[in-house]
Amino acid sequence: MYNSKIAGLGYYVPENVVTNHDLSKVMDTSDEWIQERTGIKERRHVIKGTDTTTSMGVKAAKIAIERAGIDKNDIDFIIFATLSPDYYFPGPGVLVQRDLEIDTVGALDVRNQCSGFVYAISVADQYVKSGMYQNVLVVGSELHSHGLDMTTRGRGVSVIFGDGAGAAVISREEDSTKGILSTHLHSEGQHAEELSLIAPGMGKRWVLDILKDNDPEDESYFPYMNGQFVFKNAVVRFSEVIMEGLQKNKLAPTDIDILIPHQANLRISQFVQKKFGLSDDQVYNNIMSYGNTTAASIPIALTEAWEEGKVKEGDLVVLAAFGSGFTWGSAIIRW
Ligand code: UT7
């Protein structure tokens, strides 16, 4: 049995900045409301015809591969997490294999929304620990802006989400005291529709009927969130799954050097920070600048924290996520 570590990190966000003030010009909202409820000041939106979910993921992946100090053909497997794929099928994993022009390695797509990156590194961790693969590329990328309802009708959701991508190379680590110590994954499908995008699923309608209806008022094509219900579940599940990870490794909250929570809402991060008695330096937040980028939020935040010198060798790094499904998870890492 080997150990696995995060050997390289990268992120990419589109240049186009959309402020709260910009949003208030197209829907009934305000900078004050958005900042007070979510902490978000601005986010990035892809300008139509420029980036895609895959192209952003590829840009982040190239940086992560270079920083891991490996050649792209040393990648043994690709895992791509997103809720906003370029195509209905195939998923973006194979598009990354094509666009990076690497060997015909396997490519897996993960559909776990905000928990997607934690699920993806958990899968990568198992492959590396078992000895099956030495280097697994994990990408989390989202292009939300093309699918949001940018009218007052959609304001409860549309002000929150942003576009961007993050990537990590998970590699074999010989030192058994270092790397990914454990991952913890959960789901509760009972609440599947509380945070969801129902169409164009095949669940209830024939595709020919969908095309025939062509109804611009059909809200099932936009993401829906029962905000308060999701919020209440998030604070409980974040806390539970962080504690589960610490206990599994016989660690306590005081052992945490840095917590990188999925950037769902600054108020959720602050709740968790208080619960675990962590200082501002021990919790990394960048939702103010990027909004909620779902599967990309943890790898973007982790990369930024690492670039700023806030993730150092020997640190205990905790990743935690909660989102649509519901799904939630954590990863406990000795850097
Ligand atoms: O990443 C996956 C996990 N996601 C989360 O964990 C998110 C969890 N939920 C939340 O972050 C919060 O529930 C939101 C930020 C989405 C919403 O905040 P809230 O404090 O729960 O607001 P609310 O939905 O209860 O809405 C309060 C009021 C409503 O008006 P009335 O009915 O009181 O007159 C809304 O219509 O705020 C109104 N509202 C807005 N007003 C201005 C909703 N969205 C907006 C908006 N601008 N963008």
CSV table of C-alpha atoms and ligand atoms in Angstrom, one decimal:
chain,number,residue,atom,x,y,z
A,1,MET,CA,0.0,0.0,0.0
A,2,TYR,CA,1.3,3.4,-1.0
A,3,ASN,CA,0.4,6.9,0.2
A,4,SER,CA,-0.9,9.6,-2.0
A,5,LYS,CA,-0.4,13.4,-2.0
A,6,ILE,CA,-1.4,16.5,-3.9
A,7,ALA,CA,1.7,17.1,-6.0
A,8,GLY,CA,0.6,20.0,-8.1
A,9,LEU,CA,-2.2,22.6,-8.1
A,10,GLY,CA,-3.5,25.2,-10.6
A,11,TYR,CA,-6.5,27.3,-11.3
A,12,TYR,CA,-8.0,29.5,-14.0
A,13,VAL,CA,-10.8,32.0,-13.9
A,14,PRO,CA,-12.1,34.0,-16.8
A,15,GLU,CA,-11.1,37.6,-17.0
A,16,ASN,CA,-14.6,39.1,-17.1
A,17,VAL,CA,-15.5,40.4,-13.6
A,18,VAL,CA,-19.2,40.8,-12.8
A,19,THR,CA,-19.8,42.9,-9.7
A,20,ASN,CA,-23.0,43.0,-7.5
A,21,HIS,CA,-23.6,46.4,-9.0
A,22,ASP,CA,-23.6,44.9,-12.5
A,23,LEU,CA,-26.2,42.4,-11.5
A,24,SER,CA,-28.4,45.1,-9.9
A,25,LYS,CA,-28.7,46.6,-13.4
A,26,VAL,CA,-30.4,43.4,-14.8
A,27,MET,CA,-32.4,42.2,-11.8
A,28,ASP,CA,-33.9,43.5,-8.6
A,29,THR,CA,-31.0,43.0,-6.2
A,30,SER,CA,-28.4,45.1,-4.5
A,31,ASP,CA,-24.8,45.0,-3.4
A,32,GLU,CA,-25.9,45.3,0.2
A,33,TRP,CA,-28.3,42.3,0.0
A,34,ILE,CA,-25.7,40.0,-1.7
A,35,GLN,CA,-22.8,41.0,0.6
A,36,GLU,CA,-24.9,40.7,3.8
A,37,ARG,CA,-26.4,37.3,2.9
A,38,THR,CA,-23.4,35.7,1.1
A,39,GLY,CA,-20.2,37.8,1.5
A,40,ILE,CA,-19.9,37.9,-2.3
A,41,LYS,CA,-18.6,41.1,-3.9
A,42,GLU,CA,-18.0,39.9,-7.5
A,43,ARG,CA,-17.7,36.8,-9.6
A,44,ARG,CA,-16.3,35.8,-13.0
A,45,HIS,CA,-18.5,35.1,-16.0
A,46,VAL,CA,-17.2,33.6,-19.3
A,47,ILE,CA,-17.9,35.8,-22.3
A,48,LYS,CA,-19.9,33.7,-24.8
A,49,GLY,CA,-17.8,32.1,-27.4
A,50,THR,CA,-14.6,32.2,-25.4
A,51,ASP,CA,-14.1,29.5,-22.7
A,52,THR,CA,-15.9,26.3,-22.0
A,53,THR,CA,-16.0,24.1,-18.9
A,54,THR,CA,-13.4,21.9,-20.5
A,55,SER,CA,-11.1,24.7,-21.8
A,56,MET,CA,-11.0,26.3,-18.3
A,57,GLY,CA,-10.3,22.9,-16.8
A,58,VAL,CA,-7.5,22.3,-19.3
A,59,LYS,CA,-5.9,25.6,-18.5
A,60,ALA,CA,-5.9,24.8,-14.7
A,61,ALA,CA,-4.7,21.3,-15.4
A,62,LYS,CA,-1.6,22.5,-17.4
A,63,ILE,CA,-0.5,24.6,-14.4
A,64,ALA,CA,-1.1,21.7,-12.0
A,65,ILE,CA,0.9,19.3,-14.2
A,66,GLU,CA,3.8,21.7,-14.5
A,67,ARG,CA,3.9,22.3,-10.8
A,68,ALA,CA,3.8,18.6,-10.1
A,69,GLY,CA,7.1,18.4,-12.1
A,70,ILE,CA,5.8,15.7,-14.4
A,71,ASP,CA,5.2,15.4,-18.1
A,72,LYS,CA,1.6,15.3,-19.3
A,73,ASN,CA,2.2,11.8,-20.5
A,74,ASP,CA,3.0,10.7,-17.0
A,75,ILE,CA,-0.7,11.2,-16.2
A,76,ASP,CA,-2.2,7.7,-15.7
A,77,PHE,CA,-5.9,8.7,-15.3
A,78,ILE,CA,-8.2,11.7,-15.5
A,79,ILE,CA,-11.1,12.6,-13.2
A,80,PHE,CA,-13.3,15.5,-14.0
A,81,ALA,CA,-15.9,16.9,-11.6
A,82,THR,CA,-18.6,19.3,-12.9
A,83,LEU,CA,-22.3,20.0,-12.9
A,84,SER,CA,-22.0,22.2,-16.1
A,85,PRO,CA,-20.5,19.9,-18.8
A,86,ASP,CA,-19.9,21.1,-22.3
A,87,TYR,CA,-22.1,18.3,-23.7
A,88,TYR,CA,-24.9,16.2,-22.3
A,89,PHE,CA,-22.6,13.3,-23.2
A,90,PRO,CA,-19.7,12.5,-23.4
A,91,GLY,CA,-18.5,14.1,-20.2
A,92,PRO,CA,-15.5,16.5,-20.2
A,93,GLY,CA,-13.0,13.9,-18.9
A,94,VAL,CA,-12.4,12.6,-22.5
A,95,LEU,CA,-12.2,16.2,-23.8
A,96,VAL,CA,-9.4,16.9,-21.4
A,97,GLN,CA,-7.6,13.8,-22.6
A,98,ARG,CA,-8.0,15.0,-26.2
A,99,ASP,CA,-7.2,18.7,-25.6
A,100,LEU,CA,-4.1,17.9,-23.5
A,101,GLU,CA,-3.0,15.5,-26.3
A,102,ILE,CA,-2.1,12.8,-23.9
A,103,ASP,CA,-2.0,9.0,-24.2
A,104,THR,CA,-5.3,7.1,-24.2
A,105,VAL,CA,-5.6,6.9,-20.4
A,106,GLY,CA,-8.9,6.4,-18.7
A,107,ALA,CA,-11.2,9.4,-18.1
A,108,LEU,CA,-13.9,9.4,-15.4
A,109,ASP,CA,-16.6,12.1,-14.9
A,110,VAL,CA,-17.9,12.8,-11.4
A,111,ARG,CA,-21.4,14.2,-10.9
A,112,ASN,CA,-21.4,15.4,-7.3
A,113,GLN,CA,-21.9,19.1,-7.7
A,114,CYS,CA,-20.4,21.2,-4.8
A,115,SER,CA,-18.8,18.0,-3.3
A,116,GLY,CA,-17.4,17.0,-6.7
A,117,PHE,CA,-13.8,17.8,-6.0
A,118,VAL,CA,-13.7,16.0,-2.6
A,119,TYR,CA,-15.4,12.9,-4.2
A,120,ALA,CA,-12.9,13.1,-7.1
A,121,ILE,CA,-9.8,13.3,-5.0
A,122,SER,CA,-11.2,10.5,-2.9
A,123,VAL,CA,-11.4,8.3,-6.0
A,124,ALA,CA,-7.9,9.4,-7.1
A,125,ASP,CA,-6.6,8.6,-3.6
A,126,GLN,CA,-7.8,5.0,-3.8
A,127,TYR,CA,-6.2,4.4,-7.2
A,128,VAL,CA,-2.9,5.8,-6.0
A,129,LYS,CA,-2.9,4.1,-2.6
A,130,SER,CA,-3.7,0.7,-4.2
A,131,GLY,CA,-0.7,1.1,-6.6
A,132,MET,CA,-2.9,1.0,-9.7
A,133,TYR,CA,-1.9,4.5,-10.8
A,134,GLN,CA,1.0,6.8,-10.0
A,135,ASN,CA,-0.4,10.2,-11.1
A,136,VAL,CA,-4.1,11.1,-11.4
A,137,LEU,CA,-5.2,14.4,-12.8
A,138,VAL,CA,-8.3,15.7,-10.9
A,139,VAL,CA,-10.1,18.7,-12.4
A,140,GLY,CA,-13.1,20.7,-11.0
A,141,SER,CA,-14.5,23.2,-13.5
A,142,GLU,CA,-17.8,25.1,-13.9
A,143,LEU,CA,-19.4,27.4,-16.4
A,144,HIS,CA,-22.5,28.5,-14.5
A,145,SER,CA,-23.2,31.8,-16.1
A,146,HIS,CA,-24.5,30.4,-19.4
A,147,GLY,CA,-27.2,28.6,-17.5
A,148,LEU,CA,-28.5,31.1,-15.0
A,149,ASP,CA,-31.8,32.9,-15.0
A,150,MET,CA,-30.4,36.5,-15.0
A,151,THR,CA,-33.8,38.1,-14.2
A,152,THR,CA,-35.4,38.9,-10.9
A,153,ARG,CA,-37.1,35.5,-11.0
A,154,GLY,CA,-33.7,33.8,-10.7
A,155,ARG,CA,-32.0,36.2,-8.2
A,156,GLY,CA,-32.1,33.8,-5.3
A,157,VAL,CA,-29.6,31.6,-7.2
A,158,SER,CA,-28.0,33.6,-9.9
A,159,VAL,CA,-26.2,36.1,-7.7
A,160,ILE,CA,-24.4,33.3,-6.0
A,161,PHE,CA,-22.7,31.3,-8.7
A,162,GLY,CA,-19.5,32.0,-10.7
A,163,ASP,CA,-17.3,30.4,-13.4
A,164,GLY,CA,-13.8,29.0,-13.0
A,165,ALA,CA,-11.7,25.9,-12.7
A,166,GLY,CA,-9.1,24.3,-10.4
A,167,ALA,CA,-7.0,21.2,-10.8
A,168,ALA,CA,-4.7,18.9,-8.8
A,169,VAL,CA,-2.3,16.1,-9.6
A,170,ILE,CA,-2.6,13.3,-7.0
A,171,SER,CA,0.7,11.4,-7.0
A,172,ARG,CA,2.3,8.4,-5.2
A,173,GLU,CA,4.0,9.4,-1.9
A,174,GLU,CA,6.5,7.1,-0.3
A,175,ASP,CA,6.5,8.7,3.1
A,176,SER,CA,3.5,7.1,5.0
A,177,THR,CA,3.2,10.1,7.4
A,178,LYS,CA,2.4,12.5,4.6
A,179,GLY,CA,-0.3,13.1,2.1
A,180,ILE,CA,-4.0,12.4,2.0
A,181,LEU,CA,-4.7,10.7,5.3
A,182,SER,CA,-8.4,9.9,4.7
A,183,THR,CA,-11.5,11.0,2.9
A,184,HIS,CA,-15.1,10.8,4.1
A,185,LEU,CA,-18.1,10.8,1.7
A,186,HIS,CA,-21.9,11.0,2.3
A,187,SER,CA,-25.2,11.5,0.5
A,188,GLU,CA,-28.8,11.9,1.4
A,189,GLY,CA,-30.9,11.6,-1.8
A,190,GLN,CA,-34.1,12.3,0.1
A,191,HIS,CA,-33.3,16.0,-0.5
A,192,ALA,CA,-32.2,15.7,-4.2
A,193,GLU,CA,-34.7,18.3,-5.5
A,194,GLU,CA,-33.9,20.9,-2.9
A,195,LEU,CA,-30.9,22.1,-4.9
A,196,SER,CA,-31.3,20.9,-8.5
A,197,LEU,CA,-31.6,21.6,-12.2
A,198,ILE,CA,-34.4,19.3,-13.4
A,199,ALA,CA,-34.3,19.7,-17.2
A,200,PRO,CA,-33.3,18.5,-19.7
A,201,GLY,CA,-33.3,15.2,-17.7
A,202,MET,CA,-34.9,12.2,-19.2
A,203,GLY,CA,-36.9,11.5,-16.1
A,204,LYS,CA,-40.4,12.7,-17.0
A,205,ARG,CA,-40.5,13.9,-20.7
A,206,TRP,CA,-39.6,12.7,-24.1
A,207,VAL,CA,-37.0,14.9,-25.8
A,208,LEU,CA,-39.3,15.5,-28.7
A,209,ASP,CA,-41.9,17.0,-26.3
A,210,ILE,CA,-39.2,19.2,-24.8
A,211,LEU,CA,-38.3,20.5,-28.2
A,212,LYS,CA,-42.0,21.0,-29.2
A,213,ASP,CA,-42.8,22.9,-26.0
A,214,ASN,CA,-39.8,25.2,-26.4
A,215,ASP,CA,-41.2,27.2,-23.5
A,216,PRO,CA,-39.0,30.1,-22.3
A,217,GLU,CA,-41.1,30.3,-19.1
A,218,ASP,CA,-40.1,26.7,-18.2
A,219,GLU,CA,-38.1,27.2,-15.0
A,220,SER,CA,-37.0,23.6,-14.9
A,221,TYR,CA,-34.1,24.6,-17.1
A,222,PHE,CA,-32.7,26.9,-14.4
A,223,PRO,CA,-31.1,25.8,-11.1
A,224,TYR,CA,-33.4,25.8,-8.1
A,225,MET,CA,-32.4,26.1,-4.5
A,226,ASN,CA,-34.4,26.0,-1.3
A,227,GLY,CA,-31.8,28.4,0.2
A,228,GLN,CA,-32.7,28.3,3.9
A,229,PHE,CA,-33.2,24.6,3.9
A,230,VAL,CA,-29.9,24.0,2.2
A,231,PHE,CA,-28.1,26.5,4.5
A,232,LYS,CA,-29.4,24.7,7.6
A,233,ASN,CA,-28.3,21.3,6.4
A,234,ALA,CA,-24.9,22.7,5.2
A,235,VAL,CA,-23.8,24.0,8.6
A,236,VAL,CA,-24.7,20.6,10.3
A,237,ARG,CA,-23.1,18.4,7.6
A,238,PHE,CA,-19.9,20.6,7.2
A,239,SER,CA,-19.3,20.3,11.0
A,240,GLU,CA,-20.1,16.6,11.2
A,241,VAL,CA,-17.9,15.5,8.3
A,242,ILE,CA,-14.9,17.6,9.5
A,243,MET,CA,-15.3,16.1,12.9
A,244,GLU,CA,-15.6,12.6,11.4
A,245,GLY,CA,-12.3,13.1,9.5
A,246,LEU,CA,-10.5,14.4,12.6
A,247,GLN,CA,-11.7,11.6,14.8
A,248,LYS,CA,-10.7,8.9,12.2
A,249,ASN,CA,-7.1,10.2,12.4
A,250,LYS,CA,-7.2,10.7,16.2
A,251,LEU,CA,-6.9,14.5,15.7
A,252,ALA,CA,-8.7,17.4,17.3
A,253,PRO,CA,-9.9,20.8,15.9
A,254,THR,CA,-6.8,22.4,17.6
A,255,ASP,CA,-4.7,20.3,15.2
A,256,ILE,CA,-6.1,22.0,12.1
A,257,ASP,CA,-3.6,24.4,10.4
A,258,ILE,CA,-5.9,25.4,7.6
A,259,LEU,CA,-9.5,24.6,6.6
A,260,ILE,CA,-10.5,25.1,3.0
A,261,PRO,CA,-14.3,24.9,2.9
A,262,HIS,CA,-16.3,24.7,-0.3
A,263,GLN,CA,-17.2,28.3,-1.0
A,264,ALA,CA,-21.0,28.1,-0.6
A,265,ASN,CA,-21.6,31.2,1.5
A,266,LEU,CA,-19.3,33.2,3.6
A,267,ARG,CA,-21.8,32.9,6.5
A,268,ILE,CA,-21.6,29.1,6.4
A,269,SER,CA,-17.7,29.3,6.5
A,270,GLN,CA,-17.9,31.7,9.4
A,271,PHE,CA,-20.4,29.4,11.3
A,272,VAL,CA,-18.0,26.5,10.9
A,273,GLN,CA,-15.0,28.6,11.9
A,274,LYS,CA,-16.7,29.6,15.1
A,275,LYS,CA,-17.8,26.1,15.9
A,276,PHE,CA,-14.3,24.8,15.6
A,277,GLY,CA,-12.7,27.8,17.4
A,278,LEU,CA,-10.5,28.6,14.4
A,279,SER,CA,-8.9,32.0,13.7
A,280,ASP,CA,-9.3,34.0,10.5
A,281,ASP,CA,-5.9,32.7,9.3
A,282,GLN,CA,-7.0,29.1,9.7
A,283,VAL,CA,-10.0,29.3,7.3
A,284,TYR,CA,-9.4,30.3,3.7
A,285,ASN,CA,-12.2,32.1,1.9
A,286,ASN,CA,-12.3,33.6,-1.5
A,287,ILE,CA,-16.0,33.6,-2.2
A,288,MET,CA,-15.9,37.4,-2.1
A,289,SER,CA,-14.0,37.4,-5.4
A,290,TYR,CA,-15.4,34.4,-7.3
A,291,GLY,CA,-18.8,33.5,-5.8
A,292,ASN,CA,-19.7,29.8,-5.6
A,293,THR,CA,-17.9,27.9,-8.3
A,294,THR,CA,-19.2,24.5,-7.0
A,295,ALA,CA,-16.7,21.7,-8.1
A,296,ALA,CA,-14.1,24.3,-8.8
A,297,SER,CA,-14.3,26.2,-5.5
A,298,ILE,CA,-12.0,24.0,-3.3
A,299,PRO,CA,-9.2,23.6,-5.9
A,300,ILE,CA,-9.3,27.3,-6.7
A,301,ALA,CA,-9.2,28.2,-3.0
A,302,LEU,CA,-6.6,25.6,-2.2
A,303,THR,CA,-4.3,26.8,-5.0
A,304,GLU,CA,-4.6,30.4,-3.9
A,305,ALA,CA,-3.9,29.5,-0.3
A,306,TRP,CA,-0.9,27.5,-1.4
A,307,GLU,CA,0.3,30.4,-3.7
A,308,GLU,CA,0.0,32.8,-0.8
A,309,GLY,CA,2.2,30.5,1.4
A,310,LYS,CA,-0.8,29.6,3.7
A,311,VAL,CA,-0.4,25.9,3.0
A,312,LYS,CA,3.0,24.7,4.2
A,313,GLU,CA,4.9,21.5,4.5
A,314,GLY,CA,3.8,19.6,7.5
A,315,ASP,CA,0.5,21.5,7.9
A,316,LEU,CA,-2.8,19.7,8.6
A,317,VAL,CA,-5.1,20.8,5.8
A,318,VAL,CA,-8.8,20.0,5.9
A,319,LEU,CA,-11.1,20.2,2.9
A,320,ALA,CA,-14.8,20.0,3.4
A,321,ALA,CA,-17.8,20.4,1.1
A,322,PHE,CA,-21.6,20.2,1.0
A,323,GLY,CA,-24.1,20.6,-1.8
A,324,SER,CA,-26.7,19.3,-4.2
A,325,GLY,CA,-27.7,15.7,-3.7
A,326,PHE,CA,-27.4,16.3,-0.9
A,327,THR,CA,-23.8,15.1,-0.9
A,328,TRP,CA,-21.0,16.1,1.5
A,329,GLY,CA,-17.4,15.1,2.3
A,330,SER,CA,-14.1,15.9,3.8
A,331,ALA,CA,-10.4,15.2,3.2
A,332,ILE,CA,-7.7,15.2,5.9
A,333,ILE,CA,-4.3,16.0,4.4
A,334,ARG,CA,-0.8,16.2,6.0
A,335,TRP,CA,1.0,18.5,3.6
B,1,UT7,O1,-23.0,25.3,-2.6
B,1,UT7,C1,-24.1,24.5,-2.4
B,1,UT7,C2,-24.7,24.8,-1.0
B,1,UT7,N1,-25.3,26.0,-1.1
B,1,UT7,C3,-25.6,26.6,0.1
B,1,UT7,O2,-25.2,26.2,1.1
B,1,UT7,C4,-26.4,27.9,0.0
B,1,UT7,C5,-27.3,28.0,1.2
B,1,UT7,N2,-28.2,29.1,1.2
B,1,UT7,C6,-27.9,30.4,1.2
B,1,UT7,O3,-26.7,30.7,1.1
B,1,UT7,C7,-29.0,31.4,1.5
B,1,UT7,O4,-30.2,30.8,1.8
B,1,UT7,C8,-29.2,32.4,0.3
B,1,UT7,C9,-28.0,33.3,0.2
B,1,UT7,C10,-29.3,31.6,-1.0
B,1,UT7,C11,-30.4,33.2,0.5
B,1,UT7,O5,-30.3,33.9,1.7
B,1,UT7,P1,-31.6,33.9,2.7
B,1,UT7,O6,-31.2,34.7,3.8
B,1,UT7,O7,-31.9,32.5,3.0
B,1,UT7,O8,-32.7,34.6,1.9
B,1,UT7,P2,-34.1,34.0,1.5
B,1,UT7,O9,-34.0,33.0,0.4
B,1,UT7,O10,-34.9,33.6,2.7
B,1,UT7,O11,-34.8,35.3,0.9
B,1,UT7,C12,-35.1,36.5,1.8
B,1,UT7,C13,-35.7,37.6,0.9
B,1,UT7,C14,-36.9,37.1,0.1
B,1,UT7,O12,-37.8,38.2,0.0
B,1,UT7,P3,-39.1,38.2,1.0
B,1,UT7,O13,-39.8,36.9,0.7
B,1,UT7,O14,-38.5,38.2,2.4
B,1,UT7,O15,-39.8,39.5,0.6
B,1,UT7,C15,-36.3,36.9,-1.3
B,1,UT7,O16,-37.2,37.1,-2.3
B,1,UT7,O17,-34.7,38.1,0.0
B,1,UT7,C16,-35.2,38.0,-1.3
B,1,UT7,N3,-34.1,37.7,-2.2
B,1,UT7,C17,-33.3,38.7,-2.7
B,1,UT7,N4,-33.4,40.1,-2.6
B,1,UT7,C18,-32.4,40.8,-3.2
B,1,UT7,C19,-33.7,36.5,-2.7
B,1,UT7,N5,-32.6,36.7,-3.5
B,1,UT7,C20,-32.4,38.1,-3.5
B,1,UT7,C21,-31.4,38.9,-4.2
B,1,UT7,N6,-31.5,40.2,-4.0
B,1,UT7,N7,-30.5,38.3,-5.0
